[in-house]
Amino acid sequence: MIWKTFVSIILAMGLLFFTVFLSFTVYFNFGSPGVTFVWIASFVFYVILVMGIFEKLKGKTFRITLSAFVGLCIIVLISRYGYDLYIERITNSAEVDLTEYEPFGSGTKAVSLEQDASLQLSGDLPELDGATALYPVYSAFAQAVYPEGHYPHVNNSDGIVLSTKTDSAYTRLIKEETDIIFVAGPSERQIIAAEEAGHTFEMTPIGREAFVFFVNAKNPVDSLTMEQVQKIYSGEITNWSEVGGENEDIQAFQRPDDSGSQTALENLMGDIPLMEAPAKEIVSGMGGIIRETSDYRNHGNAIGYSFRFFSTEMHRDGDIKLLAIDGVPPSEESIRDGSYPIASEFYAITVGDRTENETKLIDWIVSEEGQWIVEETGYVGVKE
């Protein structure tokens, strides 16, 4: 009898510690509502468990305790499933709803010219692909010069105006699965991949954009120097107190290799080695890196990066703030006058000989009409 009581106590203590651990896990992943669920569910099953123990000590069946055990298993499975969803939410964070920018869509946000474009393409239409952040602008190009029709942004066999993100768009272009991509400049890995396939990127600058860093809105730091950014992402600066903030470790999120913003970070670092980010601090979608940084409960000590238009217009989040760099905030004006130090061109890129329609389209994009679309969308044009 005594050993049964001892085992029961050990079991109860173990389950109590498990609940505390589970509560912390759920709290850091889902917040206080998830913890409330865990504690209520655990309390119910503990009551059942205690009732079962007393019944067993009285020589009765152990069925009710078995039910409690099954219930606890259910809690574990639910928490495990929830945690997997959380990880998926970080690593495959939903971007903006690009259907809102599809050309010719009902109520599309894609900019329209005030009159018919001087160029109207027909016949063999160039297939377009590119970065999520640039889809609104090249969708508007298609809306202006392509015949009216259905051009879904999702990747399918009939897609003409797609958005498969920067890394995939480069891969598709190198494989000649698409004709023109709209992206930031290529990484060294992408240049080498093109050369190995016998291609050279033909790059036409069509606009300028700011590469921006952001923190949680409650972070007291408003500005960093270029040197401080480099030291944070090389691992030399690890605490916000070193740059005028609170005494908190810096959680520096990164993006996957060959994404447009990761390439921009690598270019910013120059010859300074970029620290290796833990897997949990690599976020595949730009929307995800914004959301994780804005979530003060989880990552109030975080820093992330993106492009200005995406972070301020396509994925608005009042819980982040863009940092000034060397005292200059990112804005259309500071990009235009060159005072913001991390602004660069984005491109229309092709490989091989351009077709007649490809040449016409790219020439039109850098014309007054095309540049009006670039500016009206929210970027800075390359033509004054």
Short mmCIF file of C-alpha atoms in Angstrom, two decimals:
data_model
loop_
_atom_site.label_atom_id
_atom_site.label_comp_id
_atom_site.label_asym_id
_atom_site.label_seq_id
_atom_site.Cartn_x
_atom_site.Cartn_y
_atom_site.Cartn_z
CA MET A 1 0.00 0.00 0.00
CA ILE A 2 2.82 2.38 0.95
CA TRP A 3 4.67 1.92 -2.32
CA LYS A 4 1.47 2.65 -4.26
CA THR A 5 1.05 5.89 -2.35
CA PHE A 6 4.71 6.81 -3.00
CA VAL A 7 4.35 6.10 -6.73
CA SER A 8 1.17 8.15 -6.83
CA ILE A 9 2.91 11.12 -5.19
CA ILE A 10 5.87 10.89 -7.58
CA LEU A 11 3.46 10.69 -10.50
CA ALA A 12 1.50 13.71 -9.28
CA MET A 13 4.69 15.76 -8.76
CA GLY A 14 5.97 14.79 -12.18
CA LEU A 15 2.73 15.83 -13.80
CA LEU A 16 2.80 19.11 -11.88
CA PHE A 17 6.30 19.92 -13.16
CA PHE A 18 5.17 18.89 -16.64
CA THR A 19 2.26 21.32 -16.45
CA VAL A 20 4.51 24.17 -15.34
CA PHE A 21 6.91 23.43 -18.21
CA LEU A 22 4.03 23.16 -20.66
CA SER A 23 2.62 26.44 -19.40
CA PHE A 24 5.86 28.27 -20.05
CA THR A 25 6.09 26.74 -23.52
CA VAL A 26 2.52 27.70 -24.36
CA TYR A 27 2.94 31.18 -22.89
CA PHE A 28 5.98 32.02 -24.98
CA ASN A 29 4.28 30.64 -28.08
CA PHE A 30 0.63 31.59 -27.68
CA GLY A 31 0.33 33.96 -24.72
CA SER A 32 -1.81 33.85 -21.60
CA PRO A 33 -5.00 32.43 -23.22
CA GLY A 34 -3.11 29.25 -24.07
CA VAL A 35 -1.77 28.99 -20.53
CA THR A 36 -5.28 29.36 -19.13
CA PHE A 37 -6.41 26.45 -21.25
CA VAL A 38 -3.50 24.29 -20.09
CA TRP A 39 -4.12 24.99 -16.40
CA ILE A 40 -7.89 24.46 -16.58
CA ALA A 41 -7.48 21.24 -18.53
CA SER A 42 -4.71 20.05 -16.22
CA PHE A 43 -6.75 20.86 -13.11
CA VAL A 44 -9.69 18.84 -14.39
CA PHE A 45 -7.52 15.85 -15.15
CA TYR A 46 -5.66 16.11 -11.83
CA VAL A 47 -8.99 15.96 -9.99
CA ILE A 48 -9.89 12.88 -11.98
CA LEU A 49 -6.45 11.42 -11.32
CA VAL A 50 -6.70 11.96 -7.56
CA MET A 51 -10.15 10.39 -7.54
CA GLY A 52 -8.75 7.44 -9.42
CA ILE A 53 -5.85 7.04 -7.00
CA PHE A 54 -8.20 6.97 -4.01
CA GLU A 55 -10.42 4.44 -5.78
CA LYS A 56 -7.39 2.29 -6.48
CA LEU A 57 -6.27 2.49 -2.84
CA LYS A 58 -9.75 1.29 -1.89
CA GLY A 59 -9.29 -1.73 -4.11
CA LYS A 60 -11.58 -0.50 -6.86
CA THR A 61 -10.90 -0.37 -10.56
CA PHE A 62 -8.45 2.05 -12.04
CA ARG A 63 -10.64 3.02 -15.01
CA ILE A 64 -11.09 6.64 -13.98
CA THR A 65 -7.33 7.07 -13.59
CA LEU A 66 -6.88 5.52 -17.00
CA SER A 67 -9.24 8.17 -18.34
CA ALA A 68 -7.12 10.85 -16.69
CA PHE A 69 -4.00 9.41 -18.31
CA VAL A 70 -5.67 9.42 -21.71
CA GLY A 71 -6.75 13.01 -21.12
CA LEU A 72 -3.22 14.08 -20.27
CA CYS A 73 -2.00 12.40 -23.43
CA ILE A 74 -4.52 14.50 -25.32
CA ILE A 75 -3.09 17.65 -23.70
CA VAL A 76 0.39 16.64 -24.79
CA LEU A 77 -0.75 15.98 -28.35
CA ILE A 78 -2.62 19.28 -28.53
CA SER A 79 0.36 21.23 -27.20
CA ARG A 80 2.71 19.38 -29.56
CA TYR A 81 0.45 20.09 -32.52
CA GLY A 82 0.11 23.70 -31.45
CA TYR A 83 3.86 24.08 -31.14
CA ASP A 84 4.32 22.65 -34.63
CA LEU A 85 1.82 25.19 -35.93
CA TYR A 86 3.77 27.92 -34.19
CA ILE A 87 7.02 26.84 -35.83
CA GLU A 88 5.28 26.67 -39.17
CA ARG A 89 3.88 30.13 -38.55
CA ILE A 90 7.42 31.48 -38.11
CA THR A 91 9.16 29.62 -40.89
CA ASN A 92 6.35 29.87 -43.43
CA SER A 93 4.83 33.14 -42.32
CA ALA A 94 2.00 34.31 -44.48
CA GLU A 95 2.85 37.26 -46.67
CA VAL A 96 0.39 39.88 -47.77
CA ASP A 97 -2.56 38.79 -49.85
CA LEU A 98 -1.19 39.37 -53.33
CA THR A 99 -4.58 38.74 -54.89
CA GLU A 100 -5.33 42.30 -53.81
CA TYR A 101 -2.77 43.50 -56.39
CA GLU A 102 -3.58 41.20 -59.30
CA PRO A 103 -3.88 43.02 -62.64
CA PHE A 104 -7.45 43.64 -63.78
CA GLY A 105 -8.79 42.24 -60.52
CA SER A 106 -11.99 43.64 -59.06
CA GLY A 107 -10.95 46.49 -56.79
CA THR A 108 -7.26 45.79 -57.40
CA LYS A 109 -4.72 47.93 -55.56
CA ALA A 110 -2.45 47.86 -58.60
CA VAL A 111 -1.92 51.42 -59.84
CA SER A 112 -3.66 52.38 -63.10
CA LEU A 113 -2.62 55.04 -65.58
CA GLU A 114 -5.05 57.89 -66.04
CA GLN A 115 -5.15 57.11 -69.75
CA ASP A 116 -4.36 54.16 -72.01
CA ALA A 117 -0.66 53.35 -72.10
CA SER A 118 1.26 54.30 -75.24
CA LEU A 119 2.38 50.65 -75.45
CA GLN A 120 -0.12 47.83 -75.90
CA LEU A 121 1.38 44.34 -76.15
CA SER A 122 -0.23 41.35 -77.81
CA GLY A 123 0.79 37.96 -79.11
CA ASP A 124 3.74 36.42 -77.25
CA LEU A 125 3.46 38.14 -73.89
CA PRO A 126 6.58 38.05 -71.68
CA GLU A 127 6.11 35.90 -68.58
CA LEU A 128 6.84 37.91 -65.43
CA ASP A 129 7.98 36.83 -61.99
CA GLY A 130 9.71 38.44 -59.05
CA ALA A 131 9.92 39.49 -55.44
CA THR A 132 6.85 39.69 -53.23
CA ALA A 133 7.67 43.31 -52.41
CA LEU A 134 7.77 44.27 -56.10
CA TYR A 135 4.65 42.43 -57.27
CA PRO A 136 2.44 45.55 -56.94
CA VAL A 137 4.58 47.48 -59.39
CA TYR A 138 5.06 44.85 -62.11
CA SER A 139 1.44 43.81 -61.75
CA ALA A 140 0.60 47.43 -62.58
CA PHE A 141 2.91 47.27 -65.62
CA ALA A 142 0.98 44.24 -66.89
CA GLN A 143 -2.34 45.93 -66.18
CA ALA A 144 -1.24 48.89 -68.27
CA VAL A 145 0.13 47.16 -71.37
CA TYR A 146 -1.20 43.58 -71.43
CA PRO A 147 -4.60 42.70 -72.88
CA GLU A 148 -7.24 42.47 -70.20
CA GLY A 149 -7.56 38.97 -68.76
CA HIS A 150 -6.98 36.81 -65.72
CA TYR A 151 -3.38 36.85 -64.48
CA PRO A 152 -3.28 35.03 -61.15
CA HIS A 153 -0.12 35.55 -59.11
CA VAL A 154 0.06 31.94 -57.95
CA ASN A 155 2.54 29.63 -59.61
CA ASN A 156 0.72 27.46 -62.13
CA SER A 157 1.31 26.20 -65.65
CA ASP A 158 -0.77 28.99 -67.19
CA GLY A 159 0.63 31.83 -65.08
CA ILE A 160 2.01 34.86 -66.90
CA VAL A 161 2.32 37.36 -64.03
CA LEU A 162 3.58 35.40 -61.04
CA SER A 163 5.26 36.07 -57.73
CA THR A 164 7.33 33.12 -56.56
CA LYS A 165 9.69 35.27 -54.40
CA THR A 166 13.20 36.39 -55.20
CA ASP A 167 15.15 33.14 -54.86
CA SER A 168 12.65 31.10 -56.84
CA ALA A 169 12.30 33.83 -59.49
CA TYR A 170 16.08 33.80 -60.07
CA THR A 171 16.05 30.00 -60.30
CA ARG A 172 13.19 30.05 -62.81
CA LEU A 173 14.90 32.71 -64.90
CA ILE A 174 18.17 30.76 -65.01
CA LYS A 175 16.20 27.69 -66.13
CA GLU A 176 14.41 29.90 -68.70
CA GLU A 177 11.04 29.08 -67.18
CA THR A 178 10.13 32.77 -67.11
CA ASP A 179 11.15 35.78 -69.20
CA ILE A 180 11.57 38.84 -66.98
CA ILE A 181 12.00 38.98 -63.24
CA PHE A 182 11.63 42.07 -61.04
CA VAL A 183 13.99 41.81 -58.11
CA ALA A 184 16.83 43.34 -56.13
CA GLY A 185 20.30 42.59 -57.46
CA PRO A 186 21.54 38.98 -57.46
CA SER A 187 23.69 37.33 -54.82
CA GLU A 188 27.08 35.90 -55.69
CA ARG A 189 25.54 32.43 -55.56
CA GLN A 190 22.92 33.44 -58.12
CA ILE A 191 25.51 35.00 -60.42
CA ILE A 192 27.56 31.79 -60.30
CA ALA A 193 24.45 29.67 -60.96
CA ALA A 194 23.68 31.77 -64.03
CA GLU A 195 27.23 31.48 -65.33
CA GLU A 196 27.18 27.71 -64.86
CA ALA A 197 24.01 27.62 -66.96
CA GLY A 198 25.71 29.70 -69.65
CA HIS A 199 23.83 32.92 -68.87
CA THR A 200 24.66 36.48 -68.00
CA PHE A 201 22.05 38.60 -66.27
CA GLU A 202 20.88 41.58 -68.34
CA MET A 203 19.88 44.03 -65.63
CA THR A 204 17.88 47.22 -66.25
CA PRO A 205 17.41 49.50 -63.22
CA ILE A 206 13.75 50.52 -63.00
CA GLY A 207 13.47 52.03 -59.51
CA ARG A 208 15.13 52.67 -56.17
CA GLU A 209 14.19 51.43 -52.72
CA ALA A 210 15.49 51.62 -49.15
CA PHE A 211 16.71 48.60 -47.25
CA VAL A 212 15.40 49.15 -43.73
CA PHE A 213 15.92 47.78 -40.24
CA PHE A 214 13.10 47.72 -37.72
CA VAL A 215 12.54 46.98 -34.06
CA ASN A 216 9.55 46.62 -31.80
CA ALA A 217 7.74 49.91 -31.31
CA LYS A 218 8.46 49.79 -27.56
CA ASN A 219 12.20 49.54 -28.08
CA PRO A 220 13.74 52.89 -27.03
CA VAL A 221 16.38 52.71 -29.78
CA ASP A 222 15.41 54.94 -32.73
CA SER A 223 18.62 55.05 -34.73
CA LEU A 224 21.70 52.97 -35.42
CA THR A 225 24.88 53.72 -37.29
CA MET A 226 25.98 51.56 -40.18
CA GLU A 227 28.85 50.35 -38.03
CA GLN A 228 26.46 49.34 -35.23
CA VAL A 229 24.27 47.39 -37.67
CA GLN A 230 27.32 45.57 -38.97
CA LYS A 231 28.49 44.77 -35.46
CA ILE A 232 25.05 43.46 -34.49
CA TYR A 233 24.91 41.13 -37.48
CA SER A 234 28.52 40.02 -37.09
CA GLY A 235 27.79 39.09 -33.47
CA GLU A 236 30.09 41.72 -31.94
CA ILE A 237 27.22 43.72 -30.38
CA THR A 238 24.84 41.41 -28.55
CA ASN A 239 22.96 43.60 -26.07
CA TRP A 240 20.72 46.61 -26.67
CA SER A 241 22.43 48.51 -23.85
CA GLU A 242 25.51 48.75 -26.09
CA VAL A 243 23.58 50.97 -28.52
CA GLY A 244 21.53 53.03 -26.06
CA GLY A 245 18.72 50.57 -25.32
CA GLU A 246 17.62 48.37 -22.45
CA ASN A 247 19.78 45.66 -20.91
CA GLU A 248 18.39 42.90 -23.14
CA ASP A 249 20.05 40.45 -25.48
CA ILE A 250 19.54 41.31 -29.14
CA GLN A 251 17.64 38.72 -31.14
CA ALA A 252 18.74 39.40 -34.70
CA PHE A 253 16.40 37.73 -37.17
CA GLN A 254 17.67 36.77 -40.60
CA ARG A 255 16.18 35.60 -43.89
CA PRO A 256 17.12 32.53 -45.97
CA ASP A 257 20.05 32.70 -48.37
CA ASP A 258 19.35 34.27 -51.77
CA SER A 259 16.20 36.07 -50.64
CA GLY A 260 16.30 39.70 -51.73
CA SER A 261 16.63 41.14 -48.24
CA GLN A 262 19.29 38.60 -47.18
CA THR A 263 21.35 39.52 -50.23
CA ALA A 264 20.94 43.19 -49.28
CA LEU A 265 22.22 42.39 -45.79
CA GLU A 266 25.21 40.50 -47.19
CA ASN A 267 26.01 43.47 -49.44
CA LEU A 268 25.80 45.81 -46.46
CA MET A 269 28.17 43.62 -44.46
CA GLY A 270 30.79 43.68 -47.23
CA ASP A 271 33.85 41.74 -46.10
CA ILE A 272 32.60 41.50 -42.50
CA PRO A 273 31.58 37.90 -41.76
CA LEU A 274 27.86 37.53 -41.10
CA MET A 275 27.12 35.61 -37.94
CA GLU A 276 25.40 32.27 -38.31
CA ALA A 277 21.80 32.63 -37.17
CA PRO A 278 20.10 29.84 -35.22
CA ALA A 279 17.42 28.11 -37.29
CA LYS A 280 14.66 29.61 -35.13
CA GLU A 281 15.89 33.09 -36.05
CA ILE A 282 15.63 32.52 -39.81
CA VAL A 283 12.23 33.56 -41.14
CA SER A 284 11.28 32.65 -44.68
CA GLY A 285 8.71 35.36 -45.35
CA MET A 286 9.21 39.09 -44.98
CA GLY A 287 5.75 39.27 -43.44
CA GLY A 288 6.92 36.76 -40.84
CA ILE A 289 10.03 38.70 -39.88
CA ILE A 290 7.86 41.79 -39.30
CA ARG A 291 5.29 39.90 -37.27
CA GLU A 292 7.85 38.20 -35.05
CA THR A 293 9.58 41.51 -34.35
CA SER A 294 6.29 43.28 -33.63
CA ASP A 295 5.23 40.61 -31.13
CA TYR A 296 6.56 42.23 -27.96
CA ARG A 297 5.48 39.29 -25.79
CA ASN A 298 7.73 36.97 -27.76
CA HIS A 299 10.43 39.05 -29.40
CA GLY A 300 10.45 42.57 -27.97
CA ASN A 301 14.26 42.47 -28.11
CA ALA A 302 14.34 41.62 -31.82
CA ILE A 303 15.68 43.41 -34.85
CA GLY A 304 14.72 42.55 -38.41
CA TYR A 305 15.03 43.98 -41.89
CA SER A 306 13.02 44.34 -45.07
CA PHE A 307 12.33 46.93 -47.73
CA ARG A 308 10.59 50.20 -46.97
CA PHE A 309 7.50 49.86 -49.18
CA PHE A 310 6.79 46.32 -48.07
CA SER A 311 7.08 47.10 -44.38
CA THR A 312 5.12 50.37 -44.48
CA GLU A 313 2.48 49.74 -47.13
CA MET A 314 2.10 46.06 -48.02
CA HIS A 315 2.47 44.69 -44.50
CA ARG A 316 1.51 47.53 -42.19
CA ASP A 317 2.20 46.84 -38.55
CA GLY A 318 1.93 49.58 -35.95
CA ASP A 319 3.96 47.54 -33.49
CA ILE A 320 7.26 48.04 -35.32
CA LYS A 321 9.25 51.15 -36.10
CA LEU A 322 11.81 51.71 -38.81
CA LEU A 323 15.23 52.76 -37.57
CA ALA A 324 17.08 55.77 -38.85
CA ILE A 325 20.54 54.85 -40.14
CA ASP A 326 23.34 57.32 -39.41
CA GLY A 327 20.61 59.66 -38.21
CA VAL A 328 18.63 59.58 -41.49
CA PRO A 329 15.15 57.97 -41.52
CA PRO A 330 14.14 55.98 -44.61
CA SER A 331 11.68 57.92 -46.77
CA GLU A 332 11.02 58.64 -50.42
CA GLU A 333 12.78 61.98 -49.99
CA SER A 334 15.90 60.53 -48.36
CA ILE A 335 16.07 57.83 -51.04
CA ARG A 336 15.69 60.40 -53.80
CA ASP A 337 18.31 62.82 -52.49
CA GLY A 338 20.72 60.02 -51.52
CA SER A 339 20.92 60.94 -47.84
CA TYR A 340 19.62 57.56 -46.66
CA PRO A 341 22.74 55.37 -46.81
CA ILE A 342 21.19 51.98 -47.71
CA ALA A 343 19.18 52.65 -50.86
CA SER A 344 19.74 50.79 -54.10
CA GLU A 345 18.19 50.01 -57.45
CA PHE A 346 15.85 47.18 -58.22
CA TYR A 347 15.79 45.68 -61.67
CA ALA A 348 14.02 44.09 -64.59
CA ILE A 349 16.32 41.17 -65.40
CA THR A 350 16.47 38.83 -68.36
CA VAL A 351 18.87 36.21 -69.70
CA GLY A 352 19.69 35.49 -73.32
CA ASP A 353 18.50 37.58 -76.25
CA ARG A 354 15.45 39.66 -75.46
CA THR A 355 12.40 39.17 -77.64
CA GLU A 356 10.80 42.15 -79.33
CA ASN A 357 8.04 42.30 -76.71
CA GLU A 358 10.52 42.00 -73.85
CA THR A 359 12.52 44.90 -75.24
CA LYS A 360 9.41 47.00 -75.79
CA LEU A 361 8.15 46.33 -72.27
CA ILE A 362 11.42 47.18 -70.54
CA ASP A 363 11.91 50.31 -72.65
CA TRP A 364 8.37 51.39 -71.72
CA ILE A 365 9.00 50.71 -68.00
CA VAL A 366 11.84 53.26 -67.95
CA SER A 367 9.75 55.73 -69.95
CA GLU A 368 7.73 58.52 -68.36
CA GLU A 369 4.60 56.34 -68.12
CA GLY A 370 6.37 53.37 -66.58
CA GLN A 371 8.22 55.53 -64.12
CA TRP A 372 4.96 57.24 -63.14
CA ILE A 373 3.67 53.79 -62.13
CA VAL A 374 6.84 53.15 -60.11
CA GLU A 375 6.42 56.46 -58.26
CA GLU A 376 2.65 56.19 -57.83
CA THR A 377 2.99 52.68 -56.41
CA GLY A 378 5.27 54.05 -53.70
CA TYR A 379 8.81 53.50 -54.91
CA VAL A 380 11.33 56.00 -56.20
CA GLY A 381 11.91 56.10 -59.94
CA VAL A 382 15.25 56.07 -61.69
CA LYS A 383 14.21 58.83 -64.10
CA GLU A 384 13.75 62.42 -62.97
#
